[in-house]
JSON list of C-alpha atoms in Angstrom, two decimals:
[
{"chain": "D", "resi": 1448, "resn": "GLY", "atom": "CA", "xyz": [-80.08, -139.75, -159.84]},
{"chain": "D", "resi": 1449, "resn": "THR", "atom": "CA", "xyz": [-79.57, -140.83, -163.38]},
{"chain": "D", "resi": 1450, "resn": "ILE", "atom": "CA", "xyz": [-76.48, -139.36, -165.02]},
{"chain": "D", "resi": 1451, "resn": "PRO", "atom": "CA", "xyz": [-77.41, -137.66, -168.31]},
{"chain": "D", "resi": 1452, "resn": "GLY", "atom": "CA", "xyz": [-76.46, -139.33, -171.61]},
{"chain": "D", "resi": 1453, "resn": "THR", "atom": "CA", "xyz": [-74.31, -136.34, -172.58]},
{"chain": "D", "resi": 1454, "resn": "PHE", "atom": "CA", "xyz": [-71.65, -134.66, -170.46]},
{"chain": "D", "resi": 1455, "resn": "GLN", "atom": "CA", "xyz": [-73.05, -132.10, -168.07]},
{"chain": "D", "resi": 1456, "resn": "ASP", "atom": "CA", "xyz": [-71.26, -130.99, -164.93]},
{"chain": "D", "resi": 1457, "resn": "CYS", "atom": "CA", "xyz": [-74.55, -130.18, -163.18]},
{"chain": "D", "resi": 1458, "resn": "TRP", "atom": "CA", "xyz": [-77.99, -131.67, -163.70]},
{"chain": "D", "resi": 1459, "resn": "PHE", "atom": "CA", "xyz": [-81.21, -132.55, -161.90]},
{"chain": "D", "resi": 1460, "resn": "SER", "atom": "CA", "xyz": [-83.83, -135.26, -161.72]},
{"chain": "D", "resi": 1461, "resn": "VAL", "atom": "CA", "xyz": [-87.39, -135.07, -160.46]},
{"chain": "D", "resi": 1462, "resn": "LYS", "atom": "CA", "xyz": [-89.21, -137.66, -158.40]},
{"chain": "D", "resi": 1463, "resn": "LYS", "atom": "CA", "xyz": [-92.73, -136.82, -157.31]},
{"chain": "D", "resi": 1464, "resn": "ASP", "atom": "CA", "xyz": [-92.57, -133.35, -155.72]},
{"chain": "D", "resi": 1465, "resn": "SER", "atom": "CA", "xyz": [-88.80, -133.31, -155.17]},
{"chain": "D", "resi": 1466, "resn": "CYS", "atom": "CA", "xyz": [-86.00, -132.07, -157.39]},
{"chain": "D", "resi": 1467, "resn": "PHE", "atom": "CA", "xyz": [-82.57, -133.67, -156.87]},
{"chain": "D", "resi": 1468, "resn": "VAL", "atom": "CA", "xyz": [-79.63, -131.49, -157.95]},
{"chain": "D", "resi": 1469, "resn": "TYR", "atom": "CA", "xyz": [-76.30, -133.14, -158.81]},
{"chain": "D", "resi": 1470, "resn": "TRP", "atom": "CA", "xyz": [-72.94, -131.77, -159.90]},
{"chain": "D", "resi": 1471, "resn": "ALA", "atom": "CA", "xyz": [-69.62, -133.33, -160.83]},
{"chain": "D", "resi": 1472, "resn": "PHE", "atom": "CA", "xyz": [-66.92, -130.69, -160.61]},
{"chain": "D", "resi": 1473, "resn": "TYR", "atom": "CA", "xyz": [-63.34, -131.94, -160.73]},
{"chain": "D", "resi": 1474, "resn": "ASN", "atom": "CA", "xyz": [-62.22, -132.70, -157.17]},
{"chain": "D", "resi": 1475, "resn": "GLY", "atom": "CA", "xyz": [-65.27, -130.82, -155.89]},
{"chain": "D", "resi": 1476, "resn": "ALA", "atom": "CA", "xyz": [-63.73, -127.44, -156.69]},
{"chain": "D", "resi": 1477, "resn": "MET", "atom": "CA", "xyz": [-65.95, -124.82, -158.33]},
{"chain": "D", "resi": 1478, "resn": "GLY", "atom": "CA", "xyz": [-64.86, -121.98, -160.55]},
{"chain": "D", "resi": 1479, "resn": "ALA", "atom": "CA", "xyz": [-66.95, -118.84, -160.88]},
{"chain": "D", "resi": 1480, "resn": "SER", "atom": "CA", "xyz": [-68.83, -120.00, -164.00]},
{"chain": "D", "resi": 1481, "resn": "GLN", "atom": "CA", "xyz": [-69.59, -123.38, -162.43]},
{"chain": "D", "resi": 1482, "resn": "CYS", "atom": "CA", "xyz": [-70.97, -121.70, -159.31]},
{"chain": "D", "resi": 1483, "resn": "GLN", "atom": "CA", "xyz": [-73.13, -119.46, -161.45]},
{"chain": "D", "resi": 1484, "resn": "ARG", "atom": "CA", "xyz": [-74.49, -122.40, -163.50]},
{"chain": "D", "resi": 1485, "resn": "LEU", "atom": "CA", "xyz": [-75.21, -124.39, -160.35]},
{"chain": "D", "resi": 1486, "resn": "ALA", "atom": "CA", "xyz": [-76.97, -121.44, -158.68]},
{"chain": "D", "resi": 1487, "resn": "THR", "atom": "CA", "xyz": [-79.10, -120.91, -161.80]},
{"chain": "D", "resi": 1488, "resn": "LEU", "atom": "CA", "xyz": [-79.99, -124.61, -161.90]},
{"chain": "D", "resi": 1489, "resn": "ILE", "atom": "CA", "xyz": [-81.01, -124.59, -158.22]},
{"chain": "D", "resi": 1490, "resn": "ARG", "atom": "CA", "xyz": [-83.16, -121.46, -158.70]},
{"chain": "D", "resi": 1491, "resn": "ASN", "atom": "CA", "xyz": [-84.81, -122.94, -161.80]},
{"chain": "D", "resi": 1492, "resn": "CYS", "atom": "CA", "xyz": [-85.55, -126.22, -160.02]},
{"chain": "D", "resi": 1493, "resn": "GLY", "atom": "CA", "xyz": [-87.35, -124.29, -157.31]},
{"chain": "D", "resi": 1494, "resn": "LYS", "atom": "CA", "xyz": [-89.60, -122.75, -159.97]},
{"chain": "D", "resi": 1495, "resn": "LEU", "atom": "CA", "xyz": [-90.69, -126.07, -161.51]},
{"chain": "D", "resi": 1496, "resn": "PRO", "atom": "CA", "xyz": [-94.43, -126.71, -161.14]},
{"chain": "D", "resi": 1497, "resn": "GLY", "atom": "CA", "xyz": [-95.28, -129.00, -158.23]},
{"chain": "D", "resi": 1498, "resn": "ILE", "atom": "CA", "xyz": [-91.80, -128.98, -156.71]},
{"chain": "D", "resi": 1499, "resn": "LYS", "atom": "CA", "xyz": [-91.89, -128.69, -152.92]},
{"chain": "D", "resi": 1500, "resn": "THR", "atom": "CA", "xyz": [-88.30, -129.69, -152.13]},
{"chain": "D", "resi": 1501, "resn": "VAL", "atom": "CA", "xyz": [-84.92, -129.14, -153.79]},
{"chain": "D", "resi": 1502, "resn": "LEU", "atom": "CA", "xyz": [-82.25, -131.54, -152.53]},
{"chain": "D", "resi": 1503, "resn": "LEU", "atom": "CA", "xyz": [-78.56, -130.82, -153.07]},
{"chain": "D", "resi": 1504, "resn": "MET", "atom": "CA", "xyz": [-76.87, -134.15, -153.80]},
{"chain": "D", "resi": 1505, "resn": "GLY", "atom": "CA", "xyz": [-73.39, -133.15, -154.97]},
{"chain": "D", "resi": 1506, "resn": "GLY", "atom": "CA", "xyz": [-71.26, -135.52, -157.00]},
{"chain": "D", "resi": 1507, "resn": "SER", "atom": "CA", "xyz": [-70.07, -139.08, -156.62]},
{"chain": "D", "resi": 1508, "resn": "ASN", "atom": "CA", "xyz": [-66.59, -138.09, -155.40]},
{"chain": "D", "resi": 1509, "resn": "ALA", "atom": "CA", "xyz": [-67.17, -134.85, -153.51]},
{"chain": "D", "resi": 1510, "resn": "PHE", "atom": "CA", "xyz": [-69.99, -132.58, -152.41]},
{"chain": "D", "resi": 1511, "resn": "SER", "atom": "CA", "xyz": [-67.86, -129.45, -152.62]},
{"chain": "D", "resi": 1512, "resn": "ASN", "atom": "CA", "xyz": [-64.55, -128.25, -151.33]},
{"chain": "D", "resi": 1513, "resn": "GLY", "atom": "CA", "xyz": [-64.99, -124.61, -152.28]},
{"chain": "D", "resi": 1514, "resn": "ILE", "atom": "CA", "xyz": [-63.51, -122.44, -154.98]},
{"chain": "D", "resi": 1515, "resn": "ASP", "atom": "CA", "xyz": [-61.18, -123.73, -157.68]},
{"chain": "D", "resi": 1516, "resn": "LEU", "atom": "CA", "xyz": [-57.76, -122.49, -156.61]},
{"chain": "D", "resi": 1517, "resn": "ASN", "atom": "CA", "xyz": [-56.19, -123.80, -159.83]},
{"chain": "D", "resi": 1518, "resn": "ALA", "atom": "CA", "xyz": [-58.43, -121.51, -161.89]},
{"chain": "D", "resi": 1519, "resn": "ILE", "atom": "CA", "xyz": [-57.38, -118.57, -159.74]},
{"chain": "D", "resi": 1520, "resn": "GLU", "atom": "CA", "xyz": [-53.69, -119.44, -160.01]},
{"chain": "D", "resi": 1521, "resn": "ALA", "atom": "CA", "xyz": [-53.91, -119.86, -163.81]},
{"chain": "D", "resi": 1522, "resn": "SER", "atom": "CA", "xyz": [-55.78, -116.59, -164.30]},
{"chain": "D", "resi": 1523, "resn": "THR", "atom": "CA", "xyz": [-54.05, -113.58, -165.82]},
{"chain": "D", "resi": 1524, "resn": "ASN", "atom": "CA", "xyz": [-55.55, -111.57, -162.96]},
{"chain": "D", "resi": 1525, "resn": "PRO", "atom": "CA", "xyz": [-55.69, -113.82, -159.86]},
{"chain": "D", "resi": 1526, "resn": "ALA", "atom": "CA", "xyz": [-57.10, -111.07, -157.62]},
{"chain": "D", "resi": 1527, "resn": "GLU", "atom": "CA", "xyz": [-60.03, -110.45, -159.97]},
{"chain": "D", "resi": 1528, "resn": "GLU", "atom": "CA", "xyz": [-60.66, -114.19, -160.44]},
{"chain": "D", "resi": 1529, "resn": "SER", "atom": "CA", "xyz": [-60.62, -114.66, -156.66]},
{"chain": "D", "resi": 1530, "resn": "HIS", "atom": "CA", "xyz": [-63.18, -111.90, -156.26]},
{"chain": "D", "resi": 1531, "resn": "ARG", "atom": "CA", "xyz": [-65.39, -113.36, -159.03]},
{"chain": "D", "resi": 1532, "resn": "SER", "atom": "CA", "xyz": [-65.20, -116.80, -157.43]},
{"chain": "D", "resi": 1533, "resn": "ILE", "atom": "CA", "xyz": [-66.12, -115.53, -153.96]},
{"chain": "D", "resi": 1534, "resn": "GLU", "atom": "CA", "xyz": [-69.07, -113.55, -155.36]},
{"chain": "D", "resi": 1535, "resn": "ALA", "atom": "CA", "xyz": [-70.21, -116.59, -157.37]},
{"chain": "D", "resi": 1536, "resn": "VAL", "atom": "CA", "xyz": [-70.09, -118.87, -154.32]},
{"chain": "D", "resi": 1537, "resn": "ASN", "atom": "CA", "xyz": [-72.15, -116.34, -152.39]},
{"chain": "D", "resi": 1538, "resn": "GLY", "atom": "CA", "xyz": [-74.57, -116.40, -155.35]}
]
């Protein structure tokens, strides 16, 4: 897919009746807010008129390697951030 002209860590492109979803999270790790944005994007793509298929493409370096452990470690409340991240991944 075409990378947008402005920075976006998740985006989509449409070709015929298919929606291609891309994301470029650093090292493939996703924090809670990134998971939530990606889940919202995927849901919204599925609601586009004429779309029959939503394809998850990932990024150029990684599809996903799970939650962002650095965000958890840097949090003032790692237990809460871990819980938020797990809930966000489960979407």
